[in-house]
C-alpha positions as protocol buffer text, in pm:
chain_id: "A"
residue {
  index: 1
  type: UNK
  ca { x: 9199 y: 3644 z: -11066 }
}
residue {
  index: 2
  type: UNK
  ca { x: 9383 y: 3989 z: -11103 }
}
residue {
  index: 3
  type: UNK
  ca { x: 9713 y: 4024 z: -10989 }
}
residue {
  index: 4
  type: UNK
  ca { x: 9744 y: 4345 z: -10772 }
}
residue {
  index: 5
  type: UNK
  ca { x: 10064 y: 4336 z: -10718 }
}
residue {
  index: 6
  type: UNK
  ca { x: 10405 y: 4534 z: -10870 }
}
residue {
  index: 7
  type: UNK
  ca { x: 10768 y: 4326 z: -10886 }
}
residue {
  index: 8
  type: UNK
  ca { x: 10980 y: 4345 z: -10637 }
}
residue {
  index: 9
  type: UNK
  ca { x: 11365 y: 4374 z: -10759 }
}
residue {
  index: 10
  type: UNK
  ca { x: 11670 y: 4597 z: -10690 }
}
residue {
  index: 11
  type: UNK
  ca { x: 11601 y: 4902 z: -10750 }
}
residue {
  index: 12
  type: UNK
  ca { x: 11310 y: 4923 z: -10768 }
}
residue {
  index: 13
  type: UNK
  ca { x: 11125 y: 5299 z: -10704 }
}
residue {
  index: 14
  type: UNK
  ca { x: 11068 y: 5368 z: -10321 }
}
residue {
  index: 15
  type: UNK
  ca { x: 11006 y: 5645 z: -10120 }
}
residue {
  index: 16
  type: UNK
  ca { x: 11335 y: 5832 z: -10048 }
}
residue {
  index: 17
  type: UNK
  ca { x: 11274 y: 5783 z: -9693 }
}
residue {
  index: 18
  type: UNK
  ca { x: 11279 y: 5427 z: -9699 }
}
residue {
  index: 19
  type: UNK
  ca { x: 11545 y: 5159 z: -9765 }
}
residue {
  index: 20
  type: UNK
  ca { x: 11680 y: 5042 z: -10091 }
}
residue {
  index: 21
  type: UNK
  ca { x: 11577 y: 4701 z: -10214 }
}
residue {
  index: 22
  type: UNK
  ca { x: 11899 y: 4455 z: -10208 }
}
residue {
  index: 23
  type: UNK
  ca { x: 11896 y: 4082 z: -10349 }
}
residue {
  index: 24
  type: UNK
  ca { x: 12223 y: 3912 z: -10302 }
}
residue {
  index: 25
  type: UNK
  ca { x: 12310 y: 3604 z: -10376 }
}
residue {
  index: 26
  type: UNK
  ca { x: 12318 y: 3387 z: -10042 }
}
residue {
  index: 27
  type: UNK
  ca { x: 12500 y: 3076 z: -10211 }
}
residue {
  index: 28
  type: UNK
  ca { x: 12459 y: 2881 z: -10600 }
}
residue {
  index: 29
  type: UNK
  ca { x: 12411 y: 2545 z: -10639 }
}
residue {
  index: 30
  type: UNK
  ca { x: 12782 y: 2503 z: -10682 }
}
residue {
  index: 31
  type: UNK
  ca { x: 12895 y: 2667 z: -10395 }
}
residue {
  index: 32
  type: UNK
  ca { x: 12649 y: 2468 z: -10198 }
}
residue {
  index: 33
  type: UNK
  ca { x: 12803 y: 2117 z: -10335 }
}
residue {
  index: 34
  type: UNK
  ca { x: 13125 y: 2276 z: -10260 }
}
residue {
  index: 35
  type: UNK
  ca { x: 13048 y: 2337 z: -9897 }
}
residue {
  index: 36
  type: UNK
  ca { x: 12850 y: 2030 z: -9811 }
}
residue {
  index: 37
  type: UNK
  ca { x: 12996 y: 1793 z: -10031 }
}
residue {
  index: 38
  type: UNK
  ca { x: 12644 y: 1688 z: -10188 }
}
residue {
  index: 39
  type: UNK
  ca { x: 12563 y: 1584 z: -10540 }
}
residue {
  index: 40
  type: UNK
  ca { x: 12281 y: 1831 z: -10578 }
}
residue {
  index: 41
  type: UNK
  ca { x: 12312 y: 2197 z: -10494 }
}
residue {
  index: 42
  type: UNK
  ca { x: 12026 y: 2468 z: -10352 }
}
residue {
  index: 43
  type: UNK
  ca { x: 12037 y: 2819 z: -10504 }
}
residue {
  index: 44
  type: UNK
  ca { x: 11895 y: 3101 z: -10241 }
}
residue {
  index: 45
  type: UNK
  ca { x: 11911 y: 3451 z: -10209 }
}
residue {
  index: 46
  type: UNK
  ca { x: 11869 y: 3736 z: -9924 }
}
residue {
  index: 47
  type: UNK
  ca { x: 11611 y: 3980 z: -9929 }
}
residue {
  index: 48
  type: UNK
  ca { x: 11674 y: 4332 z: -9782 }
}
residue {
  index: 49
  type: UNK
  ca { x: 11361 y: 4519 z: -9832 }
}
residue {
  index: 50
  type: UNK
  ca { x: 11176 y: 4809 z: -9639 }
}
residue {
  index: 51
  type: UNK
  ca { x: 10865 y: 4741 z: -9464 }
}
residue {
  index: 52
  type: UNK
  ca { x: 10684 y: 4950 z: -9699 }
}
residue {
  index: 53
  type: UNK
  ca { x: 10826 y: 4848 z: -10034 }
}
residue {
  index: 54
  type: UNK
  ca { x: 10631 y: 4804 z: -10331 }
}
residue {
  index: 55
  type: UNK
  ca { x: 10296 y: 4694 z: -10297 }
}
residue {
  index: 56
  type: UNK
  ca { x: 10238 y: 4724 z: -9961 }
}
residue {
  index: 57
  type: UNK
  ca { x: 9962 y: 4753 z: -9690 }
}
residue {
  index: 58
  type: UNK
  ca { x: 10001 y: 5000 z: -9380 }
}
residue {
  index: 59
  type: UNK
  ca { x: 9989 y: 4932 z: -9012 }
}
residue {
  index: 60
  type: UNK
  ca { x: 9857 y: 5204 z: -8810 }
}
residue {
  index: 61
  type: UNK
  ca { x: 10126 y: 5240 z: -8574 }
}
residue {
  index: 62
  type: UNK
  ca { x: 10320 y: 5369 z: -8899 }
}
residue {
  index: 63
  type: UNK
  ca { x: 10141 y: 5742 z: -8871 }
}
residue {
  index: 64
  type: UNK
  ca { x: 9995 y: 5688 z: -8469 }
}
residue {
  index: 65
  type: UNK
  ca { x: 10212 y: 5632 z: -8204 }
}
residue {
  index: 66
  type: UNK
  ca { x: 9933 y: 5429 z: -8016 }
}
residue {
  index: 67
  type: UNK
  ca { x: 9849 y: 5253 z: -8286 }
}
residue {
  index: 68
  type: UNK
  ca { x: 9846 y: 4851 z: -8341 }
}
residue {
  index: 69
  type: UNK
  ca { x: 10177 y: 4687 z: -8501 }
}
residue {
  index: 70
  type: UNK
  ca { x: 10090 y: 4465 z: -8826 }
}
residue {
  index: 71
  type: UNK
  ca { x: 10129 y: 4125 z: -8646 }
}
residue {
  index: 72
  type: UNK
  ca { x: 9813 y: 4297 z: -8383 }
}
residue {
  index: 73
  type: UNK
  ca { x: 9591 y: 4420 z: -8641 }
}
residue {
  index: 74
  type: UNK
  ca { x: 9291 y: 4201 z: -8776 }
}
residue {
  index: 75
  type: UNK
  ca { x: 9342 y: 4011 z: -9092 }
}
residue {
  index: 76
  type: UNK
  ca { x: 8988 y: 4107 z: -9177 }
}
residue {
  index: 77
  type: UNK
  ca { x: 9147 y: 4443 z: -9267 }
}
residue {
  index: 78
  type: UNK
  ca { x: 9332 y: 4309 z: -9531 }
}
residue {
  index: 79
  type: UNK
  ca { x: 9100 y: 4083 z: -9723 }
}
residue {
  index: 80
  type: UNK
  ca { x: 8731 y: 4057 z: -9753 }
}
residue {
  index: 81
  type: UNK
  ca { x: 8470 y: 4240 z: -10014 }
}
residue {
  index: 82
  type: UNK
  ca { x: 8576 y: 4529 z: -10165 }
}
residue {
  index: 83
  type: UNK
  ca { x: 8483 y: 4784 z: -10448 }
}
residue {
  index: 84
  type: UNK
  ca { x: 8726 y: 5000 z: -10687 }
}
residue {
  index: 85
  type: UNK
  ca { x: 8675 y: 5347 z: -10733 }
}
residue {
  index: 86
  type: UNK
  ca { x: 8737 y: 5529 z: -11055 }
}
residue {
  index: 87
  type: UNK
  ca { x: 8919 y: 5842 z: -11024 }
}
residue {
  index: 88
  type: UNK
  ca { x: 9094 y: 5932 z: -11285 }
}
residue {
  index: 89
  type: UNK
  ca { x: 8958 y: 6273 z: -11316 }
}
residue {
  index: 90
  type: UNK
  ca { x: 9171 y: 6335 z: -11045 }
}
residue {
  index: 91
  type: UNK
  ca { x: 9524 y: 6427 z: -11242 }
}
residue {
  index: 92
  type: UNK
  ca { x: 9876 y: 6605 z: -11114 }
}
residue {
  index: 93
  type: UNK
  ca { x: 9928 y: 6850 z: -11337 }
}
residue {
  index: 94
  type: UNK
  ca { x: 9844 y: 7157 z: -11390 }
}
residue {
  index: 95
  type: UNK
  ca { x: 9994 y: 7503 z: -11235 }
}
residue {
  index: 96
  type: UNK
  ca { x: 9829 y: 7381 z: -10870 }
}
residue {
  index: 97
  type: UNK
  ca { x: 9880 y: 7006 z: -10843 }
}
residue {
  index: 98
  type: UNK
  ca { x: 9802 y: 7019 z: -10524 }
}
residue {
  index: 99
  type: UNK
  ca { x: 9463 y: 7094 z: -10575 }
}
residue {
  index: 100
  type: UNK
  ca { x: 9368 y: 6971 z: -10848 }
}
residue {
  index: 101
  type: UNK
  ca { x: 9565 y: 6614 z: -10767 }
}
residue {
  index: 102
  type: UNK
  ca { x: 9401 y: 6596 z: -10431 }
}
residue {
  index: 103
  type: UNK
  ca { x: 9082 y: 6396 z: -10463 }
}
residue {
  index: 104
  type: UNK
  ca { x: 8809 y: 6563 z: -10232 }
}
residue {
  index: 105
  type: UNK
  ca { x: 8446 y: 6500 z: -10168 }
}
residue {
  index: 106
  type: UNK
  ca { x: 8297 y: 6619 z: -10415 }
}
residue {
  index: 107
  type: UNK
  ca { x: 8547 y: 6330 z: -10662 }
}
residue {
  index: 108
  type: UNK
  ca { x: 8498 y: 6130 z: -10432 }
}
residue {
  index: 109
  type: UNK
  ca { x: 8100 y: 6173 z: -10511 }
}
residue {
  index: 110
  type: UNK
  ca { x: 8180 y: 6141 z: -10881 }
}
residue {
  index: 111
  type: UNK
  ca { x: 8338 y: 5825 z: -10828 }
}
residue {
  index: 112
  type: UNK
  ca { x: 8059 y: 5688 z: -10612 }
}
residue {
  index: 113
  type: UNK
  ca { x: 7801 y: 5777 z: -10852 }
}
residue {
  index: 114
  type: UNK
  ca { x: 7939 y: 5598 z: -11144 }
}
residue {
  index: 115
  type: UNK
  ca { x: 7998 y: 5266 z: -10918 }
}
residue {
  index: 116
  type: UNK
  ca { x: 7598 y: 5294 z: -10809 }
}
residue {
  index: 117
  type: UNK
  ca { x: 7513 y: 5295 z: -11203 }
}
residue {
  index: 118
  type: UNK
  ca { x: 7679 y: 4990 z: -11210 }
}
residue {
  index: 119
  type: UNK
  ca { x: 7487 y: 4850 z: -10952 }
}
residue {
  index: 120
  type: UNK
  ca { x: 7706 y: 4846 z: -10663 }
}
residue {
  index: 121
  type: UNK
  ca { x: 7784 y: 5088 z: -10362 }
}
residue {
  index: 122
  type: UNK
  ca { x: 8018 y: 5131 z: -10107 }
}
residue {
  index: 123
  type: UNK
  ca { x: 7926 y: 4961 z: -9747 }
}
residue {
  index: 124
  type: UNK
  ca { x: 8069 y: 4935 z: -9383 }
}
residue {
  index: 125
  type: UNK
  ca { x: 8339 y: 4744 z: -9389 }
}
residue {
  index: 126
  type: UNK
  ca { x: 8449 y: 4762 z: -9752 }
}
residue {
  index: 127
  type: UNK
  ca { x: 8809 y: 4743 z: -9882 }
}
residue {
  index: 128
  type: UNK
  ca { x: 8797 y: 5087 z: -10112 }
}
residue {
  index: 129
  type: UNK
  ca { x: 9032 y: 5098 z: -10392 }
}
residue {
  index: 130
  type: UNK
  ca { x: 9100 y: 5411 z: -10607 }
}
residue {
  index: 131
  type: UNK
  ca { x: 9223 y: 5391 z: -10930 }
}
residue {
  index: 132
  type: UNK
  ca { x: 9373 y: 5735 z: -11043 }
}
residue {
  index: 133
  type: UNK
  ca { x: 9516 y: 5604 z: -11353 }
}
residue {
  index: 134
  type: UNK
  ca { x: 9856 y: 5693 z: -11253 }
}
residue {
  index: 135
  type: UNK
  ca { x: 10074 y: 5353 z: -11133 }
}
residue {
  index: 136
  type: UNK
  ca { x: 10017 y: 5130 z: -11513 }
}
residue {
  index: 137
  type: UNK
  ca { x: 10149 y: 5454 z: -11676 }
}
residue {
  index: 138
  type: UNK
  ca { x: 10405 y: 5570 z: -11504 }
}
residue {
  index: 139
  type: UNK
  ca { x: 10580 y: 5302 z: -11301 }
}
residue {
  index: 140
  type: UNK
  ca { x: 10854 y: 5236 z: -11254 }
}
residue {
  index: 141
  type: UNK
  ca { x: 11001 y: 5613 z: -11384 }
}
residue {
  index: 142
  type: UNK
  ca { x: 11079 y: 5893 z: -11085 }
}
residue {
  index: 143
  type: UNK
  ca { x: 10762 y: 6075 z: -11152 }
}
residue {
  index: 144
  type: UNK
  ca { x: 10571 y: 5769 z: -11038 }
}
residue {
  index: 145
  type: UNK
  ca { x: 10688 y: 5839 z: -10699 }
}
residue {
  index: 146
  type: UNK
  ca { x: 10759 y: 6217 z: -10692 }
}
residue {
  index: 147
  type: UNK
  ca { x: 10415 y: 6323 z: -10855 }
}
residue {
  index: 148
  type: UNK
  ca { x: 10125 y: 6155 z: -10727 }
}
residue {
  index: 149
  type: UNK
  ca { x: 9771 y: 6225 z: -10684 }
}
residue {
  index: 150
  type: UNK
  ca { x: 9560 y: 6119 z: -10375 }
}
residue {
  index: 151
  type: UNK
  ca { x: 9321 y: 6167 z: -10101 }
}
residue {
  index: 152
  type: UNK
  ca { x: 9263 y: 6544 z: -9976 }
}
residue {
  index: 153
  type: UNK
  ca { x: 9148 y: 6478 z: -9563 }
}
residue {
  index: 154
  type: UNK
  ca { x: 8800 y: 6560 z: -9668 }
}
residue {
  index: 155
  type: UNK
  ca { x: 8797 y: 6291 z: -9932 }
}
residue {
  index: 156
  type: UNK
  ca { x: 8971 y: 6028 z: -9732 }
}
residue {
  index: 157
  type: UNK
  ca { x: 8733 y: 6095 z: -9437 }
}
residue {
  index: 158
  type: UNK
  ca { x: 8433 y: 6095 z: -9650 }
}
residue {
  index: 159
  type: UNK
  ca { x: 8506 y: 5758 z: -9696 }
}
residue {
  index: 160
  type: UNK
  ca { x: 8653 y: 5661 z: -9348 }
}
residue {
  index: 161
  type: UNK
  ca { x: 8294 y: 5835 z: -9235 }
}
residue {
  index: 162
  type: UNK
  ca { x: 8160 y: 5537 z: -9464 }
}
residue {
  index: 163
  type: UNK
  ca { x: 8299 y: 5241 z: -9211 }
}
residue {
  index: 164
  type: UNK
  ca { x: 8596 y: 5146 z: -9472 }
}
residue {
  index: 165
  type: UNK
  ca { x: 8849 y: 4944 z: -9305 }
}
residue {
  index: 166
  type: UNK
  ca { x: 9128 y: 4963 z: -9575 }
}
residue {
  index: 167
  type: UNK
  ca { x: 9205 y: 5252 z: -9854 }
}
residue {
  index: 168
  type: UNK
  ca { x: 9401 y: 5140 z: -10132 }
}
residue {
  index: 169
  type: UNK
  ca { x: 9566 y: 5303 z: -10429 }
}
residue {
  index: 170
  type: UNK
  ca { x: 9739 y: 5282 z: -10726 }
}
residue {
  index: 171
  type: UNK
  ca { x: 10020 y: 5559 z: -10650 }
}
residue {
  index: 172
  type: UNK
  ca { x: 10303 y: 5560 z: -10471 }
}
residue {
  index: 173
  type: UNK
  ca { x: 10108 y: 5683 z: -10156 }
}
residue {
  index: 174
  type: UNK
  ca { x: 9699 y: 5764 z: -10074 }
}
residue {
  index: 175
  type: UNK
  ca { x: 9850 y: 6174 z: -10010 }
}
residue {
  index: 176
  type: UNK
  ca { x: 9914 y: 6382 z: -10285 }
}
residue {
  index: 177
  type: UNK
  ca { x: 10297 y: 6334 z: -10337 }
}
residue {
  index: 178
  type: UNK
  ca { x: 10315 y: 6731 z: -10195 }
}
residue {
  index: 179
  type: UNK
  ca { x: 10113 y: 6721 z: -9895 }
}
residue {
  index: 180
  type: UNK
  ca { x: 10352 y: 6742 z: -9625 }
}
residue {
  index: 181
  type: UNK
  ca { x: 10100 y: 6687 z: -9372 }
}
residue {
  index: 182
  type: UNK
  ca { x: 10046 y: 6353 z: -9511 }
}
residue {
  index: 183
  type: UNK
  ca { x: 9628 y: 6403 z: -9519 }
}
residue {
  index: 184
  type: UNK
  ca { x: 9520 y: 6045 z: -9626 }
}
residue {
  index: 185
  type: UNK
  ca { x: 9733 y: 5898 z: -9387 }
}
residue {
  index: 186
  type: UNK
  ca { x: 9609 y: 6109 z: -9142 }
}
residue {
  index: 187
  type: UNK
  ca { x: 9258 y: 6008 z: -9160 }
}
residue {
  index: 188
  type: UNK
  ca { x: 9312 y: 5655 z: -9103 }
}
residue {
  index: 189
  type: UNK
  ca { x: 9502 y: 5709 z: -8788 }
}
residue {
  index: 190
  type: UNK
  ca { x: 9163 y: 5926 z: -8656 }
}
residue {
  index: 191
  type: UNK
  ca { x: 8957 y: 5641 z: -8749 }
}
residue {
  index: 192
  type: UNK
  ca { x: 9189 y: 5342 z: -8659 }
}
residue {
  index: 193
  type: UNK
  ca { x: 9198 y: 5207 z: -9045 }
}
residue {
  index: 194
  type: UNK
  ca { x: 9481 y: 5097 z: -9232 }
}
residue {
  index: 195
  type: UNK
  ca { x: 9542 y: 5180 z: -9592 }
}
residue {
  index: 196
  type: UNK
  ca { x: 9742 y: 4962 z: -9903 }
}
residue {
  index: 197
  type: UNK
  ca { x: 9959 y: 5168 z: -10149 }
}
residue {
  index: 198
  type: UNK
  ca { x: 10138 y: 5059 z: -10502 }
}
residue {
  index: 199
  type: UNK
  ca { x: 9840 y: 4836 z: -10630 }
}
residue {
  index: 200
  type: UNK
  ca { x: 9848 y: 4805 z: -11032 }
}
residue {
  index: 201
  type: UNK
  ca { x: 9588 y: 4697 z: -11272 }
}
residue {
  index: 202
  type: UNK
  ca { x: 9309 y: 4881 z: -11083 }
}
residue {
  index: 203
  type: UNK
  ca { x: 9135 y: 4972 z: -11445 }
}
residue {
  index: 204
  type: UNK
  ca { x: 9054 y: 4638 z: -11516 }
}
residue {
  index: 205
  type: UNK
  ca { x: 8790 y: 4624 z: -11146 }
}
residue {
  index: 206
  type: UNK
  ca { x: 8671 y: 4991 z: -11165 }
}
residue {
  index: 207
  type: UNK
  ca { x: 8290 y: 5039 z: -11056 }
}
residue {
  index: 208
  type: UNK
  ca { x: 8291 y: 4616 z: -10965 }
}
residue {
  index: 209
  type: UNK
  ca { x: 8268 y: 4455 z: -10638 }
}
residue {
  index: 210
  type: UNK
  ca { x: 8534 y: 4154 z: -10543 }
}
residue {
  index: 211
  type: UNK
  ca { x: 8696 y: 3964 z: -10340 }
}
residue {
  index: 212
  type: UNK
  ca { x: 8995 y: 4112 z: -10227 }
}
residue {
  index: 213
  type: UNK
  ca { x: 9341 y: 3952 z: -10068 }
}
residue {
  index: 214
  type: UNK
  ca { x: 9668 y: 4176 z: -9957 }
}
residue {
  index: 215
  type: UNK
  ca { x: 9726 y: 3955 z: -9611 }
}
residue {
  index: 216
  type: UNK
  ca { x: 10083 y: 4081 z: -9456 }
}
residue {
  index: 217
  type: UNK
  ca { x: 10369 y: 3862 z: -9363 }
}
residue {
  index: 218
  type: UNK
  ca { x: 10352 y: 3816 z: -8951 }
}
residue {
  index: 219
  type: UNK
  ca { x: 10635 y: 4063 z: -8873 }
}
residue {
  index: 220
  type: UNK
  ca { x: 10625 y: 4074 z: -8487 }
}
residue {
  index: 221
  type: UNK
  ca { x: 10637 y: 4498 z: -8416 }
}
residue {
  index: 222
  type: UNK
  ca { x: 10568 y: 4555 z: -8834 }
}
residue {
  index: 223
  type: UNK
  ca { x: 10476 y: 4902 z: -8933 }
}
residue {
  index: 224
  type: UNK
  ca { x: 10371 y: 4733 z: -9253 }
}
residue {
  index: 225
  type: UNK
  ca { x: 10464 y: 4475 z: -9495 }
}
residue {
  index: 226
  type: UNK
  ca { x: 10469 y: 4360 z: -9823 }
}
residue {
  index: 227
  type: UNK
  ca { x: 10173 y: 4188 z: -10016 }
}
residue {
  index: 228
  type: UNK
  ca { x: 10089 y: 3945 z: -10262 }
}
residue {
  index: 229
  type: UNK
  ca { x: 9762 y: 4120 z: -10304 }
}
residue {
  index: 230
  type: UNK
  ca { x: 9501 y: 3989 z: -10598 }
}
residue {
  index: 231
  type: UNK
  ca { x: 9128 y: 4061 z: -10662 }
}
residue {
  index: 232
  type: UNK
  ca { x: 8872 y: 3758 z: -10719 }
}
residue {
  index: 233
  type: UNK
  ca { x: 8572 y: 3909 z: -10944 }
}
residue {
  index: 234
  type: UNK
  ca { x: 8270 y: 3755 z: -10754 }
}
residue {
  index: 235
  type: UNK
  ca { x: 8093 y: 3655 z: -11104 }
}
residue {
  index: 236
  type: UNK
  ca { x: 8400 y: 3365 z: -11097 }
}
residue {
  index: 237
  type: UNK
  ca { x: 8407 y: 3336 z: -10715 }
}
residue {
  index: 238
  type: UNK
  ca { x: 8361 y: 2892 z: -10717 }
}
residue {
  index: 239
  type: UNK
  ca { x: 8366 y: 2911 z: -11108 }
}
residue {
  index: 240
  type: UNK
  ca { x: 8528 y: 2576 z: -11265 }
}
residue {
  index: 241
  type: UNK
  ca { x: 8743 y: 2834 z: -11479 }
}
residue {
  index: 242
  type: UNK
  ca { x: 8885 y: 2997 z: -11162 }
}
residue {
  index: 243
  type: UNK
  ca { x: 9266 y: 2932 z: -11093 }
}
């Protein structure tokens, strides 16, 4: 099993546009005693956290009005067979990182060719993940979240046009960090998918097909939510050896 998913703590980098991360203390075991008179104590803390902190899947009713809230949209978006795209060709930098950190078709293409050498291919109803390379290096600094790469609209539809249900990544958002009109994003609401952002250790399932889980909590009128999200590599799928 590979764990998918980054740490959640205070702090942690998010989106300027959404809320901080808070983790206070709720009571320790010794205030607990104290209050209830007990022998034993319970420790707990409070989580403040932003729908779409850290690893987190999307909603469509984030980027379309009409769209479907998190606790109305299919599970069957959020887990099921997927493959993981390799496109780390795809870099921002350069004096146009708009350009040349937007993946289009023809990446896109690149990407899909390399994953057919290795025997596999993407298919209606596929989870796509990209891997640009970008979140294992440069999480948790500020660039991670203020210089991204992603999907141009061509590339994202190209795959939407494929019957993908979900488009993950492992940046801080499936746009290019300076596409203010928010291009991957936009795709999915056209096509009624969701997407999943903030993944990590993408290199290690490039060009494989697996089993992949990022189910949402059941927030009643969620935009999003949080994820424990993991791949299963199908050669272990009912292996003694898997945990």
């Amino acid at each position: 099993m590979v764990d998918l998913t980054r740490p959640v703590y205070e702090g942690m980098p998010m989106w300027f546009g959404h809320q901080r991360t808070f983790t206070p203390v709720n009571q320790t075991h010794e205030q607990f005693k104290a209050m209830y008179g007990t022998k034993d104590g319970f420790y707990a803390r409070n989580l403040v956290i932003s729908e779409h902190a850290g690893t987190h899947a999307d909603a469509t009713i984030e980027y379309d009005p009409d769209g479907a809230t998190i606790d109305n949209t299919p599970l069957a978006y959020y887990y099921g067979s997927a493959v993981c795209l390799d496109l780390s060709h795809v870099k921002f930098e350069g004096p146009e990182p708009m350009t040349h950190g937007s993946a289009g078709i023809e990446d896109v293409e690149i990407a899909e060719r390399a994953l057919a050498e290795a025997g596999e291919e993407i298919r209606p109803g596929d989870i796509v993940l990209a891997w640009f390379d970008y979140g294992d290096r440069w999480f948790p600094e500020r660039k991670y979240i203020d210089e991204n790469p992603g999907f141009s609209w061509e590339g994202a539809e190209y795959l939407a046009k494929k019957g993908v249900v979900n488009i993950g990544t492992d940046c801080n958002a499936i746009d290019n960090s300076l596409d203010n009109s928010f291009a991957g994003h936009m795709v999915c609401k056209k096509y009624g998918i969701v997407n999943t952002e903030h993944l990590q250790n993408l290199g290690q399932l490039v060009n494989t097909r697996f089993d992949y889980f990022g189910l949402p909590l059941h927030l009643v009128g969620g935009t999003g939510s949080p994820i424990r999200a993991v791949a299963v590599p199908r050669a272990r799928l009912g292996s003694p050896e898997t945990p």
